[in-house]
Coordinates of C-alpha atoms in Angstrom, one line a residue:
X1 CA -8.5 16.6 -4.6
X2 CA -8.4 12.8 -3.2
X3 CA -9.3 9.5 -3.2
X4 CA -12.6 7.9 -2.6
X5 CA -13.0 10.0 1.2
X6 CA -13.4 13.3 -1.3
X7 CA -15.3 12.1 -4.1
X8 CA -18.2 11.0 -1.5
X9 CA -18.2 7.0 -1.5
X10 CA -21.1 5.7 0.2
X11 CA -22.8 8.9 0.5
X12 CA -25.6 8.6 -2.9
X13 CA -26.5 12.2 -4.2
X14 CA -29.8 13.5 -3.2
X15 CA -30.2 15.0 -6.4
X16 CA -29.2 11.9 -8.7
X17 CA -29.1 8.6 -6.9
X18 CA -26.7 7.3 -9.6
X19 CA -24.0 10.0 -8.1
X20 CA -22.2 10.3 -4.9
X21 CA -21.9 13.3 -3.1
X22 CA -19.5 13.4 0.4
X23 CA -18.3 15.9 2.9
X24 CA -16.3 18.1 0.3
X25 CA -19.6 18.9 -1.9
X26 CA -21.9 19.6 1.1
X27 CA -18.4 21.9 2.2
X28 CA -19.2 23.4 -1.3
X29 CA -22.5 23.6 -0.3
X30 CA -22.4 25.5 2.4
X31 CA -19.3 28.1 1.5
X32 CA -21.7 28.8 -1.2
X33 CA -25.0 29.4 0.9
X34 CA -22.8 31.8 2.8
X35 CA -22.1 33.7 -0.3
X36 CA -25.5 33.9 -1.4
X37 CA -26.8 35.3 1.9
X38 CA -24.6 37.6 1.9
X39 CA -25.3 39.0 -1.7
X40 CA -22.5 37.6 -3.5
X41 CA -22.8 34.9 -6.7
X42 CA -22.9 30.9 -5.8
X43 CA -20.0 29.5 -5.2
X44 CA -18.0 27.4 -8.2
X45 CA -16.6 24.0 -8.0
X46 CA -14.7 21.2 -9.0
X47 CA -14.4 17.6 -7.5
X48 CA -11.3 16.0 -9.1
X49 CA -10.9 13.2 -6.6
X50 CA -11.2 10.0 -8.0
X51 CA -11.8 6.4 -5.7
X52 CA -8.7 4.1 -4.7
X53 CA -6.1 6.3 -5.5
X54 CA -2.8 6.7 -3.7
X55 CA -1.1 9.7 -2.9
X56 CA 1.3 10.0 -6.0
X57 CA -1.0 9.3 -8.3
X58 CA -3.4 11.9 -6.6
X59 CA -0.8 14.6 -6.5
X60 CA 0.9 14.2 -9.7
X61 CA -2.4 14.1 -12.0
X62 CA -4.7 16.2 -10.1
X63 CA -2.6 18.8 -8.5
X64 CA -1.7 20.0 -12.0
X65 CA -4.9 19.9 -12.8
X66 CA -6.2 21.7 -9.9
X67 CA -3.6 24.7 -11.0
X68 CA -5.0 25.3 -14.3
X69 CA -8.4 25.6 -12.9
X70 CA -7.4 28.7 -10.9
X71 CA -8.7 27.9 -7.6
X72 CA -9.0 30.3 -4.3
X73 CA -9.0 27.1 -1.9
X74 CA -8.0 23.6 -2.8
X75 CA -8.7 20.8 -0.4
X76 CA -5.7 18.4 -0.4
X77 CA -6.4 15.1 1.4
X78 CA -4.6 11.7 0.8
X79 CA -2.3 8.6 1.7
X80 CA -5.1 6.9 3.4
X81 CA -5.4 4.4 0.4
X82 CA -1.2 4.1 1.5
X83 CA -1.8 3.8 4.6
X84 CA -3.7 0.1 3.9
X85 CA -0.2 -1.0 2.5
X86 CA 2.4 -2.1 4.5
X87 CA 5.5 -0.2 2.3
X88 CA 3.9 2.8 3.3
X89 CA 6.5 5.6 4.0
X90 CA 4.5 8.4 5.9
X91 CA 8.4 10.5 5.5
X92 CA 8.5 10.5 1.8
X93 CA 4.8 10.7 1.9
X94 CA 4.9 14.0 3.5
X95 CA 7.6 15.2 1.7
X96 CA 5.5 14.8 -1.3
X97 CA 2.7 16.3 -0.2
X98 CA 4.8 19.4 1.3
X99 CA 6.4 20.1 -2.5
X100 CA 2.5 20.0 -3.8
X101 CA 1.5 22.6 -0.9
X102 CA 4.4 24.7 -1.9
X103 CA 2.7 24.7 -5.6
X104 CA -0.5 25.4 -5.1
X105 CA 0.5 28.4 -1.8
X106 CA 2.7 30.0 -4.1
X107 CA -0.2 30.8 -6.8
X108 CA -2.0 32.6 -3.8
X109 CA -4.6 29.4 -3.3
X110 CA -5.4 28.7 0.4
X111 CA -5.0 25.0 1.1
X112 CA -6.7 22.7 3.3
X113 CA -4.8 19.3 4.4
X114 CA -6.7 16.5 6.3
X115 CA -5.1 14.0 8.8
X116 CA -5.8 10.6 9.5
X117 CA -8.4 9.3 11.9
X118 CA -7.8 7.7 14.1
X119 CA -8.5 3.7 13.7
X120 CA -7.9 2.4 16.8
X121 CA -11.4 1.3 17.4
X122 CA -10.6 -1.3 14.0
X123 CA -9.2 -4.6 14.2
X124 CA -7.4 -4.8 11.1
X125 CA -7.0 -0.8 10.4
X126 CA -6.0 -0.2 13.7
X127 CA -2.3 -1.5 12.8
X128 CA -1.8 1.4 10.4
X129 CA -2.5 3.8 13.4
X130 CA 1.2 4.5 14.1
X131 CA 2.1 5.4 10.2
X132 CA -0.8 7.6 10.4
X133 CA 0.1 9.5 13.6
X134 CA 3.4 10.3 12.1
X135 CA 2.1 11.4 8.8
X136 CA -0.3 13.6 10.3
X137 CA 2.5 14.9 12.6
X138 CA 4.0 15.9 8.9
X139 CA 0.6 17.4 8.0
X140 CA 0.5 19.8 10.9
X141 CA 4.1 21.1 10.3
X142 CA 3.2 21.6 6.9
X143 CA 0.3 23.8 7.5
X144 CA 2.1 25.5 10.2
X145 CA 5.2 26.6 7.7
X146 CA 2.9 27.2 4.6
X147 CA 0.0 29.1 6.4
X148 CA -2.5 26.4 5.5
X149 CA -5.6 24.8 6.9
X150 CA -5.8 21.6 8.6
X151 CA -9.2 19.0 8.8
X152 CA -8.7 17.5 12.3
X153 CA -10.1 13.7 11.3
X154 CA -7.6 12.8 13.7
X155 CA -9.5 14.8 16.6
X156 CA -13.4 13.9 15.9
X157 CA -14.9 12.1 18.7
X158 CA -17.8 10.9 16.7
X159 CA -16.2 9.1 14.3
X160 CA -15.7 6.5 16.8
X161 CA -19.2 5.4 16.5
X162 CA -19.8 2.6 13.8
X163 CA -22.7 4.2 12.7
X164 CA -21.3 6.9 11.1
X165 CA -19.6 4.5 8.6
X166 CA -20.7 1.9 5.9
X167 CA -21.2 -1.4 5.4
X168 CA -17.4 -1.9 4.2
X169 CA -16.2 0.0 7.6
X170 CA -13.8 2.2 5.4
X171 CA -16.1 4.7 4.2
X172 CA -18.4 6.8 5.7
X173 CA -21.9 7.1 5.7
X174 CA -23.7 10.4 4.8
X175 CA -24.0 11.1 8.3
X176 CA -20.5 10.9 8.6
X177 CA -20.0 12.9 5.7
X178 CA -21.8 16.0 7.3
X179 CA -20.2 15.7 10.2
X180 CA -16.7 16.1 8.2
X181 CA -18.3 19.1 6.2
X182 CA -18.7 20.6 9.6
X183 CA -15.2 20.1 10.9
X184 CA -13.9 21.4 7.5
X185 CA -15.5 24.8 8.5
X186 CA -14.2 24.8 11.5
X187 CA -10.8 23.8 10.2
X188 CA -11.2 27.1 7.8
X189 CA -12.0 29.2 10.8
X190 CA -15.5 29.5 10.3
X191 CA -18.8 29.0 12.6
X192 CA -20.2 25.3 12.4
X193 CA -24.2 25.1 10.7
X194 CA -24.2 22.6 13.9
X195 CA -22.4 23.4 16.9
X196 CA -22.9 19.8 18.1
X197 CA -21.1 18.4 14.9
X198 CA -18.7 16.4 16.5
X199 CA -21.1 15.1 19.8
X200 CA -20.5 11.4 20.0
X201 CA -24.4 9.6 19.4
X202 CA -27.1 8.0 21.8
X203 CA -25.0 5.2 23.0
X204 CA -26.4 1.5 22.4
X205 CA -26.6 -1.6 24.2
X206 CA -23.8 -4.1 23.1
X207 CA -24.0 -6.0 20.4
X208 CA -24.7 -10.0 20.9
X209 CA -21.1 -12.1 20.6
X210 CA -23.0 -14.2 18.3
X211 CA -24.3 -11.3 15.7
X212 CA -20.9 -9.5 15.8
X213 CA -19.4 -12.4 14.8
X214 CA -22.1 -13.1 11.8
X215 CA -21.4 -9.3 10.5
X216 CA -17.4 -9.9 11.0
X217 CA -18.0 -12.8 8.9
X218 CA -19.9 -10.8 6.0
X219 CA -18.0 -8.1 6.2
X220 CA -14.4 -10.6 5.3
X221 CA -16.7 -12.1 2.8
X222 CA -18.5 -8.9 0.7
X223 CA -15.8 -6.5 1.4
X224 CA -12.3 -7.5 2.3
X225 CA -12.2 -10.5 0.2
X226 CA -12.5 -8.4 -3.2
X227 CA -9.9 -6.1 -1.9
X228 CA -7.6 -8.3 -1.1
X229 CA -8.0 -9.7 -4.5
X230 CA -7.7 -6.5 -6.3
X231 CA -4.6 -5.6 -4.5
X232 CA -2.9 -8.9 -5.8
X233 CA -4.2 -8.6 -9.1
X234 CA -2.6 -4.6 -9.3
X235 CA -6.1 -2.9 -9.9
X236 CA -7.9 -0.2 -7.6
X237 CA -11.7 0.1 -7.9
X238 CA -11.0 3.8 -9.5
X239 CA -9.5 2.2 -12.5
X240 CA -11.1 3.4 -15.7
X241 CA -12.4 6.5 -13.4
X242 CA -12.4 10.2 -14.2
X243 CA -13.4 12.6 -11.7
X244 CA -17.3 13.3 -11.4
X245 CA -17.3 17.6 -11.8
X246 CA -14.0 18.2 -13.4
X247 CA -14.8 21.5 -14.3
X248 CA -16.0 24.3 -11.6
X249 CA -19.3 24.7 -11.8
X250 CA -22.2 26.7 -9.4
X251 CA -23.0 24.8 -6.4
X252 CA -26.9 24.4 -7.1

């Protein structure tokens, strides 16, 4: 469950390159390659996040959902679509979240919970870094008193690196996504595919003055413009959405 981090924006489907795919399907993909080689059946699964959404929405149409699929683990990540608003109230965020953890423990369901990362490397993000901090303070308490898992964003060096994110400098890039896959095993308590998942890249001379400028520019002008416009006009670019594997099916 989540917003467009889950559902794999920016990260086009090997297998149909009108599809996205993201670190919770290559999660899926390995939990289920695991299974396999170990003689058991693949893996089912469901993606019900959908892109833009806030918290609220997230937990009180696809929590409910989630529940009547049945699930063993649910992955339970949002508020950073919140965090880009200044009302945001990380408190009554996490208390939210913490009655939606509560649901899904008590059917037996393990849950794993996600922090923030850490922007502090973004210009304009960056000022969202203290709301985060104190919501993912929340996050770890939760865990702690409901026995569930926690996705250290917070904690990944590599996410530092530009490289690993796309052209609109919210989203990540597949690379990124696999790198989050891997933390999310090691966040269940399982070995990493990679045990260098989270080494920081070959470091690279810095970039001309001049060209960052030209890509700052762009980047107001393809990506943050629209947003901004959106946001004013009361839309989200998951309007109209549903979520792209509602139903659990093998991991192929």
């Amino acid at each position: 469950m989540g917003d467009s981090f889950t559902e794999g924006l920016w990260d086009p489907d090997p297998a149909d390159p009108h599809a996205v795919r993201g670190w919770a399907d290559m999660l899926a993909a390995h939990l289920s390659s695991r299974r396999v080689a170990a003689g058991a059946s693949s893996l089912e699964y469901a993606n019900l996040a959908i892109r833009g959404r806030l918290l609220r929405p997230i937990l009180a149409e696809q929590v409910p959902a989630s529940l009547e699929l049945g699930p063993d683990l649910v992955s339970l990540i949002g508020g950073g679509n919140d965090m880009l608003r200044p009302a945001a109230d990380p408190d009554r965020m996490a208390a939210d979240l913490e009655d939606a953890v509560v649901r899904l423990r008590r059917t037996g369901a393990d849950v794993l919970l996600g922090t923030g990362i850490d922007a502090r490397d973004s210009p304009i993000v960056r000022r969202t870094r203290s709301r985060v901090a104190i919501l993912n303070s929340h996050v770890w308490s939760i865990a702690r008193r409901h026995d569930a898992h926690v996705l250290d964003l917070w904690g990944m060096r590599s996410v530092h690196d530009w490289r690993l994110w796309a052209e609109d400098r919210i989203h990540l890039t597949t690379d990124g996504h696999a790198r989050v896959a891997q933390a999310a095993l090691v966040a269940l308590g399982l070995v990493p595919d990679d045990a260098r998942w989270d080494d920081p890249l070959a470091p690279l001379p810095p970039t001309p003055r001049l060209e960052q400028v030209r890509a700052d520019a762009a980047w107001l002008r393809v990506h943050a413009y629209p947003w901004a416009t959106r946001r004013l006009r009361g839309r989200s670019s998951g309007d109209l959405r549903v979520p792209k594997r509602p139903q659990p099916e093998p991991v192929r």
